[in-house]
GROMACS .gro file of C-alpha atoms in nm:
model
  437
    1MET     CA    1   4.686 -17.406  12.632
    2ALA     CA    2   4.531 -17.733  12.642
    3SER     CA    3   4.649 -18.017  12.837
    4GLN     CA    4   4.883 -18.235  12.756
    5ASP     CA    5   4.794 -18.523  12.740
    6LEU     CA    6   4.532 -18.403  12.492
    7GLN     CA    7   4.813 -18.216  12.287
    8LEU     CA    8   5.002 -18.554  12.253
    9VAL     CA    9   4.649 -18.705  12.130
   10LEU     CA   10   4.586 -18.455  11.935
   11HIS     CA   11   4.974 -18.440  11.777
   12ALA     CA   12   4.932 -18.834  11.707
   13HIS     CA   13   4.611 -18.817  11.522
   14LEU     CA   14   4.784 -18.516  11.252
   15ASN     CA   15   5.107 -18.780  11.280
   16HIS     CA   16   4.912 -19.047  11.169
   17ALA     CA   17   4.751 -18.809  10.911
   18SER     CA   18   5.029 -18.746  10.735
   19VAL     CA   19   5.130 -19.099  10.693
   20ALA     CA   20   4.773 -19.272  10.601
   21ALA     CA   21   4.770 -19.516  10.371
   22ASN     CA   22   4.428 -19.426  10.202
   23PRO     CA   23   4.159 -19.174  10.203
   24GLN     CA   24   3.943 -19.372  10.451
   25GLU     CA   25   4.220 -19.352  10.706
   26LEU     CA   26   4.303 -18.986  10.628
   27THR     CA   27   3.916 -18.897  10.677
   28LYS     CA   28   3.928 -19.085  11.017
   29HIS     CA   29   4.225 -18.934  11.151
   30LEU     CA   30   4.131 -18.529  11.044
   31GLN     CA   31   3.801 -18.611  11.168
   32ALA     CA   32   3.907 -18.715  11.516
   33PHE     CA   33   4.178 -18.409  11.540
   34THR     CA   34   3.867 -18.185  11.452
   35ARG     CA   35   3.642 -18.376  11.710
   36ASP     CA   36   3.935 -18.353  12.017
   37TRP     CA   37   4.002 -18.046  11.940
   38LYS     CA   38   3.683 -17.899  11.960
   39LYS     CA   39   3.681 -18.042  12.373
   40GLU     CA   40   4.024 -17.779  12.430
   41PRO     CA   41   4.060 -17.530  12.138
   42SER     CA   42   4.389 -17.398  12.157
   43LEU     CA   43   4.631 -17.286  11.858
   44ASP     CA   44   4.938 -17.529  12.019
   45GLN     CA   45   4.900 -17.780  11.714
   46PHE     CA   46   4.858 -17.467  11.427
   47ASP     CA   47   5.233 -17.552  11.315
   48ALA     CA   48   5.183 -17.859  11.300
   49ALA     CA   49   4.871 -17.859  11.101
   50LEU     CA   50   4.970 -17.620  10.871
   51GLY     CA   51   5.243 -17.917  10.829
   52VAL     CA   52   5.000 -18.177  10.710
   53LEU     CA   53   4.873 -17.932  10.451
   54GLN     CA   54   5.188 -17.860  10.316
   55GLU     CA   55   5.213 -18.217  10.303
   56ALA     CA   56   4.939 -18.301  10.126
   57LYS     CA   57   5.056 -18.122   9.880
   58ARG     CA   58   5.255 -18.370   9.736
   59SER     CA   59   4.972 -18.601   9.725
   60PRO     CA   60   4.719 -18.437   9.472
   61ASN     CA   61   4.403 -18.693   9.492
   62ASN     CA   62   4.388 -18.603   9.875
   63LEU     CA   63   4.502 -18.228   9.880
   64GLU     CA   64   4.086 -18.163   9.840
   65MET     CA   65   3.995 -18.341  10.127
   66VAL     CA   66   4.293 -18.202  10.357
   67ALA     CA   67   4.282 -17.864  10.195
   68LEU     CA   68   3.855 -17.814  10.302
   69TRP     CA   69   3.987 -17.996  10.638
   70TRP     CA   70   4.261 -17.697  10.640
   71ILE     CA   71   3.984 -17.456  10.595
   72GLY     CA   72   3.749 -17.558  10.829
   73TYR     CA   73   4.021 -17.577  11.111
   74VAL     CA   74   4.153 -17.207  11.062
   75GLN     CA   75   3.733 -17.088  11.095
   76ASP     CA   76   3.690 -17.285  11.385
   77ILE     CA   77   3.998 -17.104  11.521
   78VAL     CA   78   3.891 -16.726  11.444
   79LEU     CA   79   3.492 -16.834  11.569
   80SER     CA   80   3.662 -16.956  11.898
   81GLU     CA   81   3.537 -16.768  12.231
   82THR     CA   82   3.808 -16.979  12.380
   83ILE     CA   83   4.091 -16.815  12.206
   84ASP     CA   84   4.229 -16.478  12.292
   85THR     CA   85   4.139 -16.291  12.021
   86PHE     CA   86   4.405 -16.029  12.114
   87SER     CA   87   4.705 -16.252  12.187
   88VAL     CA   88   5.033 -16.296  12.016
   89ASP     CA   89   4.966 -16.654  11.885
   90LEU     CA   90   4.631 -16.602  11.735
   91LYS     CA   91   4.827 -16.250  11.500
   92ASP     CA   92   5.110 -16.481  11.449
   93ALA     CA   93   4.905 -16.764  11.318
   94LEU     CA   94   4.666 -16.553  11.131
   95LEU     CA   95   4.998 -16.433  10.946
   96LYS     CA   96   5.127 -16.738  10.853
   97ALA     CA   97   4.779 -16.857  10.744
   98VAL     CA   98   4.769 -16.608  10.443
   99GLU     CA   99   4.978 -16.770  10.211
  100PRO     CA  100   4.768 -17.124  10.234
  101LEU     CA  101   4.475 -16.898  10.181
  102ALA     CA  102   4.581 -16.700   9.902
  103GLU     CA  103   4.613 -17.025   9.718
  104LEU     CA  104   4.317 -17.231   9.822
  105VAL     CA  105   4.148 -16.944   9.710
  106ARG     CA  106   4.347 -16.926   9.381
  107ASN     CA  107   4.272 -17.342   9.358
  108PRO     CA  108   4.142 -17.545   9.043
  109SER     CA  109   3.832 -17.666   9.324
  110ALA     CA  110   3.513 -17.449   9.303
  111THR     CA  111   3.457 -17.624   9.646
  112VAL     CA  112   3.772 -17.535   9.787
  113VAL     CA  113   3.760 -17.208   9.636
  114LYS     CA  114   3.391 -17.136   9.801
  115ARG     CA  115   3.480 -17.234  10.123
  116ALA     CA  116   3.843 -17.097  10.169
  117VAL     CA  117   3.602 -16.755  10.029
  118GLN     CA  118   3.376 -16.811  10.346
  119THR     CA  119   3.651 -16.835  10.591
  120CYS     CA  120   3.829 -16.549  10.498
  121ALA     CA  121   3.486 -16.364  10.584
  122SER     CA  122   3.515 -16.442  10.878
  123ILE     CA  123   3.838 -16.382  10.919
  124TYR     CA  124   3.795 -16.041  10.801
  125PRO     CA  125   3.615 -15.919  11.173
  126VAL     CA  126   3.892 -16.087  11.324
  127VAL     CA  127   4.141 -15.883  11.185
  128PHE     CA  128   3.957 -15.537  11.185
  129GLN     CA  129   3.893 -15.615  11.568
  130ILE     CA  130   4.281 -15.671  11.601
  131CYS     CA  131   4.387 -15.400  11.409
  132CYS     CA  132   4.184 -15.115  11.573
  133GLN     CA  133   4.445 -15.148  11.863
  134GLU     CA  134   4.625 -14.796  11.848
  135SER     CA  135   4.954 -15.049  11.711
  136ALA     CA  136   5.177 -14.957  11.377
  137GLY     CA  137   5.318 -15.278  11.448
  138LEU     CA  138   4.947 -15.449  11.309
  139ALA     CA  139   5.008 -15.270  10.978
  140ASN     CA  140   5.161 -15.553  10.822
  141LEU     CA  141   4.809 -15.795  10.951
  142TRP     CA  142   4.605 -15.536  10.742
  143GLY     CA  143   4.786 -15.508  10.445
  144GLU     CA  144   4.780 -15.921  10.415
  145TYR     CA  145   4.396 -15.934  10.500
  146ALA     CA  146   4.227 -15.594  10.391
  147LEU     CA  147   4.435 -15.567  10.082
  148ARG     CA  148   4.633 -15.909   9.968
  149ILE     CA  149   4.343 -16.187  10.075
  150LYS     CA  150   4.032 -15.918   9.963
  151GLN     CA  151   4.244 -15.889   9.654
  152VAL     CA  152   4.240 -16.244   9.534
  153VAL     CA  153   3.874 -16.296   9.701
  154LEU     CA  154   3.743 -16.036   9.487
  155GLY     CA  155   3.916 -16.133   9.205
  156HIS     CA  156   3.687 -16.427   9.158
  157LEU     CA  157   3.378 -16.208   9.135
  158GLY     CA  158   3.366 -16.263   8.768
  159SER     CA  159   3.338 -16.685   8.814
  160PRO     CA  160   3.032 -16.849   8.703
  161ASN     CA  161   3.008 -17.059   8.935
  162GLU     CA  162   2.715 -16.959   9.169
  163GLY     CA  163   2.896 -17.080   9.464
  164ILE     CA  164   3.171 -16.894   9.449
  165LEU     CA  165   2.978 -16.573   9.333
  166LEU     CA  166   2.708 -16.603   9.717
  167ALA     CA  167   3.044 -16.628   9.909
  168ILE     CA  168   3.227 -16.354   9.760
  169CYS     CA  169   2.901 -16.156   9.774
  170LYS     CA  170   2.873 -16.249  10.134
  171TYR     CA  171   3.226 -16.128  10.181
  172MET     CA  172   3.159 -15.791  10.043
  173GLN     CA  173   2.833 -15.767  10.268
  174THR     CA  174   3.094 -15.807  10.583
  175VAL     CA  175   3.345 -15.598  10.432
  176VAL     CA  176   3.063 -15.313  10.340
  177GLN     CA  177   2.917 -15.314  10.698
  178ILE     CA  178   3.285 -15.297  10.894
  179GLN     CA  179   3.407 -15.049  10.685
  180SER     CA  180   3.136 -14.788  10.763
  181HIS     CA  181   2.983 -14.669  11.036
  182SER     CA  182   2.728 -14.755  11.277
  183GLN     CA  183   2.411 -14.544  11.349
  184ARG     CA  184   2.165 -14.542  11.639
  185ASN     CA  185   1.896 -14.661  11.471
  186SER     CA  186   2.101 -14.987  11.342
  187MET     CA  187   1.991 -15.312  11.491
  188ALA     CA  188   2.338 -15.407  11.583
  189HIS     CA  189   2.404 -15.743  11.717
  190ASP     CA  190   2.748 -15.891  11.855
  191SER     CA  191   2.873 -15.951  11.479
  192GLU     CA  192   2.750 -15.609  11.396
  193THR     CA  193   2.891 -15.382  11.665
  194LEU     CA  194   3.232 -15.359  11.460
  195SER     CA  195   3.251 -15.022  11.215
  196LEU     CA  196   3.438 -14.728  11.131
  197ASN     CA  197   3.325 -14.593  11.475
  198LYS     CA  198   3.523 -14.816  11.646
  199ILE     CA  199   3.914 -14.695  11.502
  200PRO     CA  200   4.055 -14.450  11.720
  201SER     CA  201   4.089 -14.081  11.648
  202THR     CA  202   4.472 -14.102  11.621
  203HIS     CA  203   4.487 -14.448  11.505
  204PRO     CA  204   4.854 -14.512  11.315
  205PHE     CA  205   4.730 -14.624  11.040
  206LEU     CA  206   4.357 -14.685  10.964
  207ASN     CA  207   4.162 -14.396  10.778
  208PRO     CA  208   3.809 -14.408  10.838
  209THR     CA  209   3.737 -14.227  10.492
  210VAL     CA  210   3.933 -14.423  10.307
  211LEU     CA  211   3.780 -14.735  10.432
  212GLN     CA  212   3.475 -14.562  10.402
  213HIS     CA  213   3.518 -14.478  10.032
  214GLU     CA  214   3.552 -14.810   9.971
  215SER     CA  215   3.280 -14.947  10.092
  216ASP     CA  216   3.092 -14.754   9.912
  217ALA     CA  217   3.267 -14.890   9.562
  218LEU     CA  218   3.196 -15.216   9.721
  219LEU     CA  219   2.852 -15.189   9.747
  220ARG     CA  220   2.820 -15.070   9.438
  221GLU     CA  221   2.922 -15.303   9.276
  222LEU     CA  222   2.784 -15.566   9.520
  223LEU     CA  223   2.429 -15.445   9.394
  224SER     CA  224   2.562 -15.443   9.026
  225VAL     CA  225   2.554 -15.825   9.072
  226ILE     CA  226   2.189 -15.858   9.014
  227GLN     CA  227   2.202 -15.654   8.748
  228ARG     CA  228   2.392 -15.828   8.515
  229PRO     CA  229   2.246 -16.045   8.178
  230MET     CA  230   2.147 -16.382   8.253
  231ILE     CA  231   2.197 -16.399   8.629
  232SER     CA  232   2.015 -16.670   8.800
  233SER     CA  233   1.729 -16.639   9.022
  234THR     CA  234   1.896 -16.814   9.331
  235VAL     CA  235   2.210 -16.542   9.316
  236VAL     CA  236   1.971 -16.288   9.318
  237THR     CA  237   1.724 -16.393   9.607
  238ALA     CA  238   2.038 -16.442   9.778
  239ILE     CA  239   2.173 -16.087   9.752
  240ILE     CA  240   1.802 -15.958   9.820
  241ASN     CA  241   1.862 -16.118  10.156
  242GLN     CA  242   2.220 -16.030  10.232
  243THR     CA  243   2.146 -15.676  10.131
  244SER     CA  244   1.879 -15.708  10.374
  245ALA     CA  245   2.071 -15.768  10.683
  246LEU     CA  246   2.309 -15.469  10.562
  247GLN     CA  247   2.001 -15.240  10.551
  248ARG     CA  248   1.937 -15.361  10.924
  249ALA     CA  249   2.275 -15.294  11.034
  250ARG     CA  250   2.366 -14.990  10.823
  251PRO     CA  251   2.027 -14.804  10.740
  252GLN     CA  252   2.216 -14.517  10.574
  253PHE     CA  253   2.212 -14.769  10.269
  254ILE     CA  254   1.849 -14.829  10.257
  255PRO     CA  255   1.766 -14.594   9.943
  256ALA     CA  256   2.078 -14.726   9.730
  257ILE     CA  257   1.928 -15.089   9.829
  258LEU     CA  258   1.576 -15.069   9.746
  259GLY     CA  259   1.608 -14.878   9.497
  260THR     CA  260   1.819 -15.133   9.344
  261TRP     CA  261   1.570 -15.419   9.445
  262THR     CA  262   1.253 -15.179   9.296
  263SER     CA  263   1.399 -15.106   8.926
  264PHE     CA  264   1.515 -15.506   8.887
  265LEU     CA  265   1.154 -15.609   8.891
  266LYS     CA  266   0.966 -15.313   8.761
  267PRO     CA  267   0.874 -15.188   8.498
  268SER     CA  268   0.923 -15.530   8.413
  269PRO     CA  269   1.163 -15.848   8.517
  270PRO     CA  270   1.438 -15.990   8.339
  271PRO     CA  271   1.266 -16.170   8.055
  272HIS     CA  272   1.467 -16.466   8.060
  273PHE     CA  273   1.297 -16.531   8.471
  274THR     CA  274   1.031 -16.753   8.473
  275PRO     CA  275   0.696 -16.650   8.666
  276LEU     CA  276   0.784 -16.913   8.962
  277GLN     CA  277   1.099 -16.693   8.952
  278ILE     CA  278   0.990 -16.370   8.945
  279LYS     CA  279   0.734 -16.503   9.192
  280PHE     CA  280   1.004 -16.627   9.476
  281ILE     CA  281   1.249 -16.243   9.390
  282ASP     CA  282   0.945 -16.075   9.444
  283LYS     CA  283   0.829 -16.291   9.780
  284ALA     CA  284   1.206 -16.237   9.863
  285ILE     CA  285   1.184 -15.849   9.830
  286ARG     CA  286   0.838 -15.839   9.992
  287ILE     CA  287   0.962 -16.022  10.350
  288GLN     CA  288   1.241 -15.789  10.358
  289LEU     CA  289   0.994 -15.510  10.325
  290LEU     CA  290   0.823 -15.606  10.612
  291SER     CA  291   1.105 -15.678  10.843
  292ILE     CA  292   1.266 -15.297  10.730
  293SER     CA  293   0.929 -15.153  10.815
  294LYS     CA  294   0.959 -15.254  11.175
  295MET     CA  295   1.331 -15.033  11.217
  296GLN     CA  296   1.276 -14.670  11.326
  297LEU     CA  297   1.349 -14.497  10.988
  298GLN     CA  298   1.515 -14.119  10.982
  299PRO     CA  299   1.372 -13.884  10.693
  300PRO     CA  300   1.501 -14.042  10.357
  301GLN     CA  301   1.517 -14.353  10.504
  302LEU     CA  302   1.145 -14.340  10.579
  303GLN     CA  303   1.029 -14.143  10.247
  304ILE     CA  304   1.188 -14.471  10.020
  305VAL     CA  305   1.059 -14.709  10.235
  306THR     CA  306   0.685 -14.525  10.204
  307GLU     CA  307   0.749 -14.489   9.794
  308THR     CA  308   0.886 -14.881   9.783
  309LEU     CA  309   0.596 -15.005  10.022
  310SER     CA  310   0.311 -14.756   9.807
  311ILE     CA  311   0.430 -14.976   9.492
  312TYR     CA  312   0.291 -15.297   9.666
  313GLY     CA  313  -0.042 -15.129   9.735
  314VAL     CA  314   0.059 -15.094  10.081
  315LYS     CA  315   0.029 -14.723  10.325
  316TYR     CA  316   0.318 -14.727  10.515
  317SER     CA  317   0.383 -14.394  10.756
  318GLY     CA  318   0.607 -14.537  10.970
  319ASN     CA  319   0.418 -14.701  11.226
  320PRO     CA  320   0.458 -15.090  11.233
  321LEU     CA  321   0.181 -15.198  10.947
  322SER     CA  322  -0.079 -15.380  11.077
  323ARG     CA  323  -0.180 -15.727  11.069
  324SER     CA  324  -0.419 -15.675  10.734
  325GLN     CA  325  -0.121 -15.455  10.583
  326GLN     CA  326   0.114 -15.759  10.679
  327GLN     CA  327  -0.127 -16.001  10.511
  328GLN     CA  328  -0.154 -15.768  10.182
  329LEU     CA  329   0.212 -15.715  10.178
  330LEU     CA  330   0.336 -16.086  10.179
  331HIS     CA  331   0.018 -16.258  10.062
  332PRO     CA  332  -0.146 -16.069   9.742
  333ASP     CA  333  -0.262 -16.338   9.575
  334ASP     CA  334  -0.474 -16.423   9.912
  335ASP     CA  335  -0.646 -16.120   9.828
  336SER     CA  336  -0.659 -16.146   9.450
  337ARG     CA  337  -0.799 -16.521   9.502
  338ARG     CA  338  -1.042 -16.410   9.751
  339SER     CA  339  -1.227 -16.145   9.535
  340SER     CA  340  -1.216 -16.321   9.239
  341LYS     CA  341  -1.374 -16.561   9.443
  342ARG     CA  342  -1.629 -16.371   9.534
  343GLY     CA  343  -1.664 -16.165   9.196
  344ARG     CA  344  -1.758 -16.544   9.022
  345SER     CA  345  -1.966 -16.657   9.346
  346SER     CA  346  -2.199 -16.351   9.279
  347ASN     CA  347  -2.224 -16.393   8.868
  348ASN     CA  348  -2.238 -16.770   8.907
  349GLN     CA  349  -2.477 -16.715   9.206
  350ASP     CA  350  -2.706 -16.450   8.899
  351SER     CA  351  -2.686 -16.752   8.647
  352GLU     CA  352  -2.810 -16.999   8.824
  353ASP     CA  353  -3.105 -16.761   8.938
  354LEU     CA  354  -3.188 -16.742   8.556
  355GLU     CA  355  -3.162 -17.049   8.500
  356LEU     CA  356  -3.404 -17.192   8.736
  357LYS     CA  357  -3.634 -16.928   8.665
  358ARG     CA  358  -3.628 -16.990   8.288
  359MET     CA  359  -3.617 -17.430   8.365
  360LYS     CA  360  -3.938 -17.317   8.572
  361GLN     CA  361  -4.066 -17.125   8.286
  362GLU     CA  362  -4.069 -17.342   8.048
  363PRO     CA  363  -4.252 -17.641   8.161
  364GLU     CA  364  -4.548 -17.426   8.211
  365SER     CA  365  -4.513 -17.320   7.857
  366ARG     CA  366  -4.477 -17.628   7.697
  367SER     CA  367  -4.862 -17.773   7.987
  368THR     CA  368  -5.028 -17.518   7.847
  369ASN     CA  369  -4.948 -17.576   7.490
  370THR     CA  370  -5.034 -17.958   7.490
  371PRO     CA  371  -5.371 -18.049   7.391
  372PRO     CA  372  -5.601 -18.242   7.638
  373MET     CA  373  -5.616 -18.595   7.702
  374SER     CA  374  -5.956 -18.740   7.557
  375ALA     CA  375  -6.145 -19.002   7.772
  376PRO     CA  376  -6.106 -19.369   7.801
  377SER     CA  377  -6.332 -19.565   7.624
  378GLY     CA  378  -6.498 -19.924   7.797
  379PRO     CA  379  -6.488 -19.983   8.100
  380PRO     CA  380  -6.271 -19.868   8.357
  381THR     CA  381  -5.990 -20.145   8.452
  382LEU     CA  382  -6.007 -20.272   8.823
  383PRO     CA  383  -5.680 -20.254   9.003
  384GLY     CA  384  -5.496 -20.621   9.012
  385PRO     CA  385  -5.381 -20.775   9.320
  386PRO     CA  386  -5.048 -20.606   9.487
  387GLY     CA  387  -4.725 -20.671   9.377
  388ALA     CA  388  -4.409 -20.559   9.186
  389PRO     CA  389  -4.453 -20.189   9.051
  390PRO     CA  390  -4.434 -20.182   8.705
  391PRO     CA  391  -4.138 -20.068   8.500
  392PRO     CA  392  -4.161 -19.658   8.464
  393ASN     CA  393  -4.276 -19.518   8.158
  394ILE     CA  394  -3.976 -19.211   8.146
  395PRO     CA  395  -4.060 -19.037   7.837
  396PRO     CA  396  -3.805 -19.052   7.544
  397GLY     CA  397  -3.561 -18.751   7.586
  398PHE     CA  398  -3.627 -18.680   7.893
  399GLY     CA  399  -3.423 -18.351   8.045
  400GLN     CA  400  -3.272 -18.280   7.771
  401ASN     CA  401  -3.412 -18.028   7.706
  402VAL     CA  402  -3.408 -17.864   8.032
  403LEU     CA  403  -3.056 -18.003   8.114
  404SER     CA  404  -2.899 -17.973   7.795
  405GLN     CA  405  -2.755 -17.584   7.896
  406ILE     CA  406  -2.693 -17.653   8.244
  407ASN     CA  407  -2.289 -17.731   8.354
  408ILE     CA  408  -2.401 -17.944   8.713
  409THR     CA  409  -2.070 -17.937   8.809
  410GLN     CA  410  -2.075 -17.570   8.849
  411LEU     CA  411  -2.404 -17.552   9.062
  412PRO     CA  412  -2.441 -17.607   9.424
  413VAL     CA  413  -2.630 -17.896   9.541
  414HIS     CA  414  -2.931 -17.759   9.681
  415HIS     CA  415  -2.992 -17.633   9.344
  416VAL     CA  416  -2.926 -18.013   9.143
  417VAL     CA  417  -3.147 -18.109   9.389
  418ASP     CA  418  -3.443 -17.886   9.283
  419ILE     CA  419  -3.386 -17.907   8.899
  420ILE     CA  420  -3.477 -18.263   8.969
  421PHE     CA  421  -3.731 -18.215   9.171
  422GLU     CA  422  -3.868 -17.929   8.913
  423THR     CA  423  -3.749 -18.202   8.592
  424LEU     CA  424  -3.943 -18.540   8.742
  425ALA     CA  425  -4.295 -18.268   8.834
  426ALA     CA  426  -4.282 -18.121   8.479
  427ASN     CA  427  -4.257 -18.413   8.306
  428HIS     CA  428  -4.536 -18.579   8.513
  429ILE     CA  429  -4.351 -18.904   8.726
  430PRO     CA  430  -4.504 -18.897   9.061
  431HIS     CA  431  -4.354 -19.218   9.130
  432LEU     CA  432  -3.980 -19.122   9.053
  433PHE     CA  433  -4.093 -18.746   9.264
  434HIS     CA  434  -4.214 -18.898   9.556
  435SER     CA  435  -3.936 -19.138   9.609
  436PHE     CA  436  -3.641 -18.830   9.616
  437LEU     CA  437  -3.856 -18.694   9.929
   0.00000   0.00000   0.00000
């Protein structure tokens, strides 16, 4: 319970918010409440906060702002480590929240719907944990969230809004994970320890078999989302990441999930995806495959993982992938670029050597066909006094025969220099030749 002084402050924030004259003032008081409430989380102000939400319905301009604040407040409550999960106060608060949550999930604002669904996903594990107690009096709480709220949320599964659709898929992942059995090779975390294993065999209303059947059906529904016509790459990538987390928590789902992944891209991806979108989806699958390969897999799971990795050219035997195998899986373009570069380098080297050999032979053949120069007539000309050298006498069309068919930009620098030397020497221009040395 919060201290008396803090309770007074929190109630004052809510009172001021309910009579705020404008949205700016309303936002200020709601933010102040959230800030101070987190200092000592409690349920003392729950009814007053619910009253602010009810009051906001009279002012449509403020309803979305207050609704988002209240949804966040409820989520803070269920995620708080200070509030006792098994307290009567929390159970009562969750029952009071059912009707407002159901209304907000049906709200015309896509932002409100998305946030409400996200909060329902956070509430579901808490409700399951509470209801695992052997008490028939908890059946009402279970019915409100496992039946009523679940039905309202899944009713939006056909929504064209990507944000809402992804929130619902996350909600489905949560339900599937909780309503399934945990196995010995599960990679469990605190949030993943809730499973059908927690239900006592003598529980008055929770039937593990029925819940497992519902979980299997929801998983099939979740995987079918990425097979919808014209589904966006954003949704596909998000579901791949969500179902990857589900595989780590529930390895028994690996065959079904990996089979859906591979059938999505193989033999050919949906035609409406761009090459870049396909590349991102393929990269997401590769990353998740690497994560799954680090698990201790049972024979059926090992078989499907081995087959899937073989599609990507990686040989897998159940042992952790080597560094080179990880590189091959995550960065296949690097290997193809390296092999392509090696092929181009070898081809370029061969063509360069042939070109240089042809260039060397061309001046020799041209010099053998050149008639001998006639001896000069008259007395020899004596050299004059030293001065500036005469301009070089470059023959017309110099270098065109030799260089016309060579792409200089594709040759290494040392070959370019060799070509220059050979050309200058072959055309008998020694003063330019020696100026390069």
